[in-house]
């Protein structure tokens, strides 16, 4: 399964051919640099890149343009979002020439990187490695910082940020040892050097830090500026490690849930183009999460991040359950299958709790994946990978469910916050298992979670939490005072006047069970 995030051209691309370098004295170009830019414009890109040294000179000039022109990357051009015709593009050039230069330099760098990644480059002995990494040690050229400046300071210019971040990610990933293949060997320069990964580590960390900051935003456009860069970073083992270590798994999972909810709640009158854009972003974010699952067997920290709060599994199960598009279902199922088959034995971490496929299968069952998988088995899919993943997950879930006790099923359900009525939400269940609510450490963790779920935005979950909390109070010695001390009574009281009559009834019963010692006589 492979994917590439497509980039839209600059909205002012029609003005590029009208750029005049001599009047733009603020760019501080030398006569030689101006001549090189003009020569590159008048020749095919392959001619300019044919010699690695000439190519390096050209990218240095473009990065210099970027550094000098991006002093104000939030000007007139930054506010243009739709593609301009030639007249509007020329108006933009008059109003904000440095903004157009910024877009021009980024667009040229994008073309260069695409060309250096093509079969032509391998055949002609040029590569990203020997153009953007210089000297006998293959060190990343210092001018890379111009790209970081654009993505850091260019708030509001979606094209500049998105494209500059992708360019920087592609340049840095080229230095990752895991990405060096036969094409890199053929493309080494006369000194026989490969790009220095050590010179790319700090820039990789800086780029990843920016990506994480953007992922914290609720704005889909802001998140969209990062997606191509994330897809590139997660294509390499080294990039995945740095991204995961920076908290990327958590923030990707949050975005998936947020994007899925916004897609579900959008009005039917929303434009089809906007809906398609939303689905495409869902797919790309899910694709990145799937890439990260390939580090599950290698790092205990990655397994721990995927298990934290049950958020990643919940996000993936919601994608499968809502089935927005077949391609989204395919990538979500592939990620779930990797989680359901991962092992803690390959690289065990003795000082950390054991997290393996059994943990993730329990979370999947609690999130209702078994029901979603049964529905998917009745559908006709054109992709054989989906059919195979559905069958595999169905078997794994069924086998794991047989081994789980009713208490384990309940525990997983509460810990993931995905409560649904069933045999674990009955008087008989709590008579048998109320003592288990203490938890291994005696901290009443599940009781605390139930109390927090009283405030859930899902009214069914709140109602079930009310019932469970009330039954705990009835069947656990001193359960009523424990629930009151943890704040359960106060929260339940706020629900007694809720608009939903079913939730109102369960809240009233929950409070009554906390207050009345012999509830069975009240019934």
XYZ file of C-alpha atoms in Angstrom:
523
model
C 0.000 0.000 0.000
C 1.565 3.268 -1.075
C 0.300 6.815 -1.111
C 1.503 10.259 -2.050
C -0.158 13.468 -1.001
C -0.767 15.711 -4.002
C 0.272 19.358 -3.875
C -1.690 22.159 -5.468
C 0.339 24.663 -7.521
C 0.988 28.148 -6.203
C -2.067 30.391 -6.624
C 0.203 33.024 -8.234
C 2.113 30.650 -10.521
C 0.941 32.615 -13.569
C 3.151 35.530 -12.459
C 6.403 33.530 -12.270
C 7.407 34.125 -15.875
C 7.085 37.885 -15.368
C 9.576 38.090 -12.486
C 12.384 40.574 -13.117
C 15.443 40.064 -10.912
C 17.322 43.348 -11.467
C 14.750 45.653 -9.818
C 14.544 43.384 -6.742
C 17.658 44.756 -5.051
C 16.479 43.633 -1.597
C 17.222 40.053 -2.642
C 20.952 40.937 -2.782
C 21.626 38.701 -5.764
C 25.084 38.781 -7.368
C 25.363 39.085 -11.178
C 26.409 35.399 -11.288
C 23.359 34.329 -9.300
C 21.031 36.357 -11.502
C 22.624 34.791 -14.597
C 22.157 31.296 -13.121
C 18.449 31.941 -12.478
C 17.962 33.162 -16.056
C 19.869 30.220 -17.486
C 17.746 27.782 -15.465
C 14.599 29.443 -16.807
C 15.687 29.068 -20.398
C 16.744 25.397 -20.186
C 15.029 22.124 -19.253
C 15.396 21.301 -15.562
C 17.363 18.150 -16.431
C 20.037 20.282 -18.119
C 20.460 22.440 -14.994
C 20.639 19.396 -12.734
C 22.873 17.352 -15.034
C 25.975 18.183 -13.003
C 25.752 17.763 -9.211
C 27.935 20.845 -8.510
C 25.891 23.077 -10.820
C 22.705 21.700 -9.289
C 23.973 22.496 -5.772
C 24.786 26.065 -6.832
C 21.284 26.441 -8.252
C 19.493 25.175 -5.105
C 21.699 27.429 -2.947
C 20.544 30.430 -5.000
C 16.897 29.366 -4.672
C 17.293 28.950 -0.909
C 18.947 32.375 -0.764
C 15.935 33.805 -2.613
C 13.722 32.171 -0.034
C 15.734 33.528 2.886
C 15.741 37.092 1.532
C 12.158 37.155 0.235
C 10.452 35.492 3.198
C 11.131 38.318 5.640
C 7.407 39.057 5.389
C 5.700 35.774 4.511
C 2.268 36.940 5.643
C 1.732 39.642 3.056
C -0.713 40.044 0.187
C 0.202 36.801 -1.599
C -0.161 34.791 1.610
C -3.855 35.704 1.732
C -4.580 34.413 -1.778
C -6.075 30.913 -1.621
C -7.643 30.426 -5.064
C -5.665 30.014 -8.275
C -5.256 33.362 -10.046
C -5.558 34.040 -13.744
C -2.655 35.922 -15.312
C -4.096 39.391 -14.698
C -4.768 38.754 -11.007
C -1.376 37.082 -10.603
C 0.341 40.135 -12.118
C -1.619 42.390 -9.755
C -0.305 40.259 -6.900
C 3.231 40.633 -8.280
C 2.846 44.428 -8.244
C 1.394 44.428 -4.731
C 3.722 41.866 -3.140
C 6.742 40.978 -5.327
C 8.597 39.247 -2.478
C 5.540 37.088 -1.789
C 5.593 35.924 -5.412
C 9.365 35.309 -5.186
C 8.791 33.144 -2.101
C 6.268 31.012 -3.986
C 8.553 30.896 -7.026
C 11.527 29.610 -5.033
C 9.444 26.945 -3.284
C 7.858 25.819 -6.559
C 11.294 25.489 -8.209
C 12.658 23.530 -5.240
C 9.645 21.196 -5.436
C 10.340 20.581 -9.132
C 14.027 19.962 -8.441
C 13.314 17.444 -5.668
C 10.757 15.621 -7.828
C 13.300 15.425 -10.671
C 16.062 14.230 -8.344
C 13.725 11.463 -7.124
C 12.979 10.215 -10.644
C 14.594 7.352 -12.608
C 16.302 9.980 -14.786
C 18.332 11.201 -11.785
C 19.509 7.704 -10.874
C 20.593 7.088 -14.476
C 22.545 10.369 -14.551
C 24.288 10.093 -11.183
C 22.506 12.934 -9.378
C 20.332 12.688 -6.288
C 18.928 14.688 -3.405
C 21.877 13.372 -1.417
C 24.612 14.847 -3.568
C 22.797 18.111 -4.342
C 21.587 19.138 -0.878
C 24.471 17.542 1.063
C 27.959 18.895 0.400
C 31.623 18.242 1.098
C 33.515 15.019 1.641
C 31.339 14.241 4.695
C 28.059 14.807 2.852
C 26.810 17.407 5.344
C 23.429 19.098 4.852
C 23.918 22.545 3.305
C 23.412 25.382 5.791
C 20.806 27.112 3.617
C 18.147 24.508 4.581
C 17.185 26.874 7.398
C 15.380 29.101 4.885
C 12.739 26.370 4.512
C 12.325 26.077 8.280
C 11.919 29.843 8.490
C 9.084 29.778 5.951
C 7.154 27.033 7.732
C 7.697 28.627 11.142
C 6.935 32.240 10.188
C 4.593 31.805 7.252
C 1.377 31.541 9.246
C -1.560 32.102 6.947
C 0.260 31.143 3.742
C -0.971 27.575 3.340
C 0.831 26.978 0.037
C 4.211 28.198 1.324
C 4.003 26.231 4.566
C 2.679 23.019 3.038
C 5.158 22.975 0.138
C 8.190 24.150 2.128
C 7.510 21.528 4.817
C 7.268 18.812 2.179
C 10.493 19.947 0.485
C 12.346 19.944 3.799
C 10.961 16.520 4.748
C 12.040 15.037 1.410
C 15.532 16.531 1.717
C 15.975 15.206 5.268
C 14.505 11.749 4.693
C 16.982 11.258 1.839
C 19.737 11.110 4.485
C 18.047 8.364 6.522
C 20.059 5.113 6.360
C 16.857 3.102 5.867
C 16.204 4.971 2.602
C 19.523 4.208 0.974
C 19.005 1.710 -1.807
C 20.485 0.861 -5.153
C 19.473 4.197 -6.644
C 21.445 6.041 -3.951
C 24.488 3.906 -4.629
C 24.340 4.769 -8.321
C 23.842 8.449 -7.562
C 26.856 8.939 -5.312
C 29.330 11.513 -6.481
C 32.934 10.940 -7.361
C 33.968 10.879 -3.707
C 31.645 7.908 -3.168
C 29.949 9.554 -0.200
C 26.408 9.202 1.085
C 24.494 12.030 2.778
C 25.322 12.393 6.480
C 22.367 11.344 8.619
C 23.898 12.963 11.694
C 23.691 16.363 9.980
C 19.957 15.775 9.354
C 18.912 14.684 12.863
C 18.548 18.158 14.382
C 16.640 19.521 11.357
C 14.385 16.432 11.465
C 13.611 17.136 15.108
C 12.919 20.815 14.350
C 10.567 19.931 11.483
C 8.783 17.325 13.605
C 8.334 19.826 16.460
C 6.622 22.230 14.039
C 4.421 19.422 12.694
C 3.309 18.472 16.216
C 2.446 22.103 16.983
C 0.281 22.278 13.855
C -1.425 18.965 14.704
C -2.676 20.473 17.960
C -4.864 22.879 15.976
C -8.597 22.166 15.474
C -8.407 23.897 12.077
C -8.410 21.505 9.101
C -6.454 23.948 6.895
C -3.709 24.295 9.515
C -3.479 20.513 9.861
C -3.476 20.205 6.078
C -0.203 22.159 5.844
C 1.531 19.280 7.658
C 0.055 16.208 5.969
C 2.453 15.840 2.991
C 5.434 16.309 5.326
C 4.098 13.721 7.804
C 3.533 11.216 5.001
C 7.139 11.698 3.927
C 8.529 11.509 7.468
C 6.620 8.322 8.258
C 7.914 6.644 5.098
C 11.301 6.172 6.836
C 12.027 4.211 9.997
C 14.080 7.094 11.418
C 11.320 9.602 10.703
C 8.733 7.347 12.349
C 10.877 7.010 15.466
C 11.347 10.772 15.857
C 7.677 11.465 15.113
C 6.461 8.852 17.626
C 8.911 10.056 20.305
C 7.469 13.573 19.901
C 3.918 12.434 20.739
C 2.824 12.159 17.119
C 0.698 9.025 17.624
C -1.529 10.772 20.163
C -2.005 13.903 18.074
C -2.678 11.972 14.861
C -5.313 9.917 16.681
C -6.959 13.052 18.080
C -7.086 14.581 14.625
C -8.627 11.434 13.147
C -11.422 11.493 15.723
C -11.930 15.241 15.283
C -11.988 15.052 11.478
C -14.351 12.058 11.561
C -16.750 13.837 13.930
C -16.724 17.042 11.878
C -17.360 15.006 8.724
C -20.285 13.213 10.370
C -21.823 16.422 11.732
C -21.416 18.482 8.557
C -24.633 19.628 6.969
C -26.022 17.814 3.964
C -25.817 21.068 2.045
C -22.033 21.184 2.305
C -20.308 21.148 -1.040
C -19.167 17.826 -2.468
C -15.696 19.256 -2.967
C -15.395 20.059 0.736
C -16.654 16.598 1.686
C -14.141 14.931 -0.624
C -11.370 17.080 0.840
C -12.377 15.972 4.333
C -12.327 12.293 3.348
C -8.946 12.718 1.651
C -7.480 14.235 4.817
C -8.963 11.384 6.873
C -7.291 8.918 4.528
C -3.915 10.653 4.646
C -3.910 10.926 8.449
C -4.951 7.269 8.769
C -2.228 6.344 6.279
C 0.376 8.013 8.511
C -0.922 6.160 11.575
C -0.740 2.891 9.619
C 2.908 3.625 8.718
C 3.684 4.115 12.404
C 2.314 0.642 13.243
C 5.367 -0.813 11.476
C 7.444 0.218 14.500
C 5.263 -1.735 16.961
C 7.551 -4.750 17.043
C 10.690 -2.613 17.272
C 9.974 -0.252 20.157
C 8.140 -0.735 23.460
C 7.605 3.042 23.597
C 5.648 2.926 20.333
C 3.453 0.104 21.655
C 2.872 2.119 24.825
C 1.880 5.202 22.800
C -0.602 3.154 20.752
C -2.071 1.730 23.973
C -2.280 5.062 25.818
C -5.884 5.946 26.711
C -7.099 3.580 23.972
C -7.257 6.631 21.690
C -5.513 5.265 18.556
C -7.567 2.053 18.530
C -10.755 4.038 19.151
C -9.972 6.380 16.236
C -9.288 3.482 13.862
C -12.394 1.529 14.925
C -14.549 4.621 14.379
C -13.149 4.932 10.848
C -13.973 1.296 10.112
C -17.456 1.610 11.646
C -18.375 4.773 9.753
C -16.789 3.494 6.510
C -16.501 6.938 4.826
C -14.730 5.536 1.728
C -13.270 2.168 0.802
C -9.710 3.518 0.788
C -10.134 4.868 4.334
C -11.504 1.517 5.532
C -8.595 -0.282 3.842
C -5.878 1.707 5.588
C -7.669 1.653 8.978
C -8.090 -2.138 8.782
C -4.427 -2.553 7.836
C -3.386 -0.523 10.894
C -5.715 -2.530 13.162
C -4.338 -5.793 11.791
C -0.778 -4.705 12.607
C -1.908 -3.840 16.136
C -3.737 -7.162 16.462
C -0.639 -9.158 15.459
C 2.171 -7.204 17.132
C 4.521 -8.836 19.623
C 6.434 -7.711 22.700
C 8.936 -10.555 22.334
C 11.150 -9.213 19.521
C 12.420 -6.181 21.452
C 11.179 -6.704 25.037
C 11.474 -3.901 27.581
C 11.800 -5.480 31.049
C 11.083 -2.274 32.970
C 7.817 -1.545 31.129
C 4.393 -3.241 31.357
C 3.969 -5.897 28.671
C 1.912 -4.486 25.813
C 1.209 -6.755 22.868
C -1.558 -7.837 20.505
C -3.734 -9.128 23.360
C -3.936 -5.640 24.854
C -4.952 -4.110 21.531
C -7.471 -6.874 20.752
C -9.110 -6.186 24.112
C -9.388 -2.505 23.233
C -10.844 -3.359 19.821
C -13.509 -5.561 21.413
C -14.371 -2.827 23.917
C -14.691 -0.277 21.090
C -17.165 -2.497 19.217
C -14.946 -3.655 16.363
C -16.496 -7.142 16.386
C -19.857 -5.712 15.353
C -18.251 -3.519 12.674
C -16.289 -6.480 11.285
C -19.455 -8.603 11.076
C -21.110 -5.847 9.042
C -18.063 -5.534 6.777
C -18.132 -9.286 6.068
C -21.553 -8.820 4.461
C -20.278 -6.117 2.118
C -18.771 -6.665 -1.307
C -15.305 -5.124 -1.591
C -13.292 -4.849 -4.795
C -9.997 -4.794 -2.888
C -8.781 -8.298 -1.898
C -6.611 -6.759 0.873
C -9.752 -5.555 2.654
C -11.340 -9.007 2.467
C -8.185 -10.629 3.833
C -7.850 -8.103 6.688
C -11.534 -8.449 7.617
C -11.276 -12.251 7.781
C -8.036 -12.126 9.774
C -9.384 -9.609 12.284
C -12.642 -11.547 12.626
C -10.734 -14.685 13.613
C -8.348 -12.894 15.968
C -11.166 -11.015 17.717
C -13.325 -14.133 18.074
C -10.435 -16.174 19.491
C -9.463 -13.438 21.932
C -13.072 -12.886 23.030
C -13.371 -16.576 23.981
C -10.327 -16.237 26.239
C -11.515 -13.041 27.969
C -13.491 -13.178 31.187
C -16.599 -11.039 31.506
C -14.657 -8.814 33.891
C -11.881 -8.234 31.314
C -14.509 -7.307 28.724
C -16.061 -4.817 31.167
C -12.693 -3.378 32.199
C -11.688 -2.741 28.578
C -15.049 -1.170 27.860
C -14.765 1.293 30.749
C -11.113 2.130 30.124
C -11.841 3.006 26.503
C -14.971 4.944 27.485
C -17.062 3.064 24.923
C -19.941 1.864 27.118
C -22.857 -0.012 25.536
C -25.717 -1.881 27.178
C -25.103 -5.586 27.610
C -24.609 -8.394 30.113
C -21.839 -6.492 31.926
C -24.242 -3.693 32.870
C -26.618 -5.694 35.037
C -27.353 -6.224 38.718
C -26.089 -9.822 38.498
C -22.730 -8.712 37.059
C -22.092 -6.202 39.861
C -23.154 -8.671 42.555
C -20.389 -10.923 41.283
C -17.721 -8.333 40.419
C -18.185 -5.259 42.646
C -15.071 -6.167 44.638
C -12.999 -5.992 41.430
C -13.765 -2.273 41.156
C -11.055 -1.644 43.765
C -8.375 -2.243 41.134
C -4.991 -3.879 41.639
C -3.632 -0.833 43.466
C -6.794 -0.118 45.444
C -7.193 3.220 43.665
C -10.727 2.594 42.314
C -9.543 3.606 38.847
C -12.660 2.280 37.074
C -14.952 4.126 39.490
C -13.100 7.361 38.718
C -13.473 6.722 34.977
C -17.213 6.024 35.378
C -17.607 9.315 37.244
C -15.802 11.162 34.440
C -18.107 9.454 31.896
C -21.133 11.002 33.603
C -20.124 14.161 31.698
C -19.845 12.374 28.349
C -21.318 14.153 25.323
C -22.884 10.790 24.397
C -26.092 10.557 26.436
C -26.231 6.749 26.241
C -22.740 6.507 27.738
C -23.730 8.910 30.530
C -26.836 6.820 31.280
C -24.831 3.581 31.456
C -22.229 5.252 33.663
C -25.050 6.325 36.019
C -26.347 2.752 36.188
C -22.909 1.223 36.786
C -21.990 3.766 39.442
C -25.284 3.133 41.249
C -24.743 -0.630 41.178
C -21.222 -0.184 42.552
C -22.686 1.815 45.442
C -25.175 -0.985 46.148
C -22.859 -3.978 46.017
C -19.489 -2.709 47.245
C -19.032 -2.280 50.998
C -18.980 1.451 51.721
C -19.382 2.067 47.975
C -21.763 4.965 48.583
C -19.245 7.008 50.575
C -16.454 6.223 48.080
C -18.566 7.421 45.130
C -19.558 10.582 47.035
C -15.962 11.309 48.041
C -14.822 11.009 44.414
C -17.474 13.517 43.287
C -19.928 11.062 41.753
C -22.979 12.336 43.598
C -22.481 15.979 42.599
C -22.069 15.105 38.906
C -25.031 12.736 38.895
C -27.206 15.418 40.538
C -26.604 17.753 37.585
C -28.139 15.147 35.259
C -31.441 14.781 37.143
C -32.940 17.686 35.157
C -31.450 16.627 31.815
C -33.603 16.979 28.690
C -33.180 13.283 27.871
C -35.805 11.424 29.986
C -33.854 8.135 29.923
C -30.667 9.788 31.167
C -32.732 11.729 33.716
C -34.209 8.447 35.042
C -30.820 6.733 35.380
C -29.316 9.797 37.080
C -32.160 9.890 39.603
C -31.758 6.183 40.341
C -27.975 6.596 40.649
C -28.346 9.385 43.251
C -30.993 7.368 45.091
C -28.696 4.348 45.297
C -26.000 6.562 46.801
C -28.404 7.880 49.435
C -30.542 4.847 50.303
C -28.956 1.910 52.100
C -31.580 -0.697 51.238
C -32.313 0.128 47.598
C -34.103 -3.153 46.906
C -36.944 -2.069 49.205
C -37.283 1.248 47.360
C -37.560 -0.541 44.020
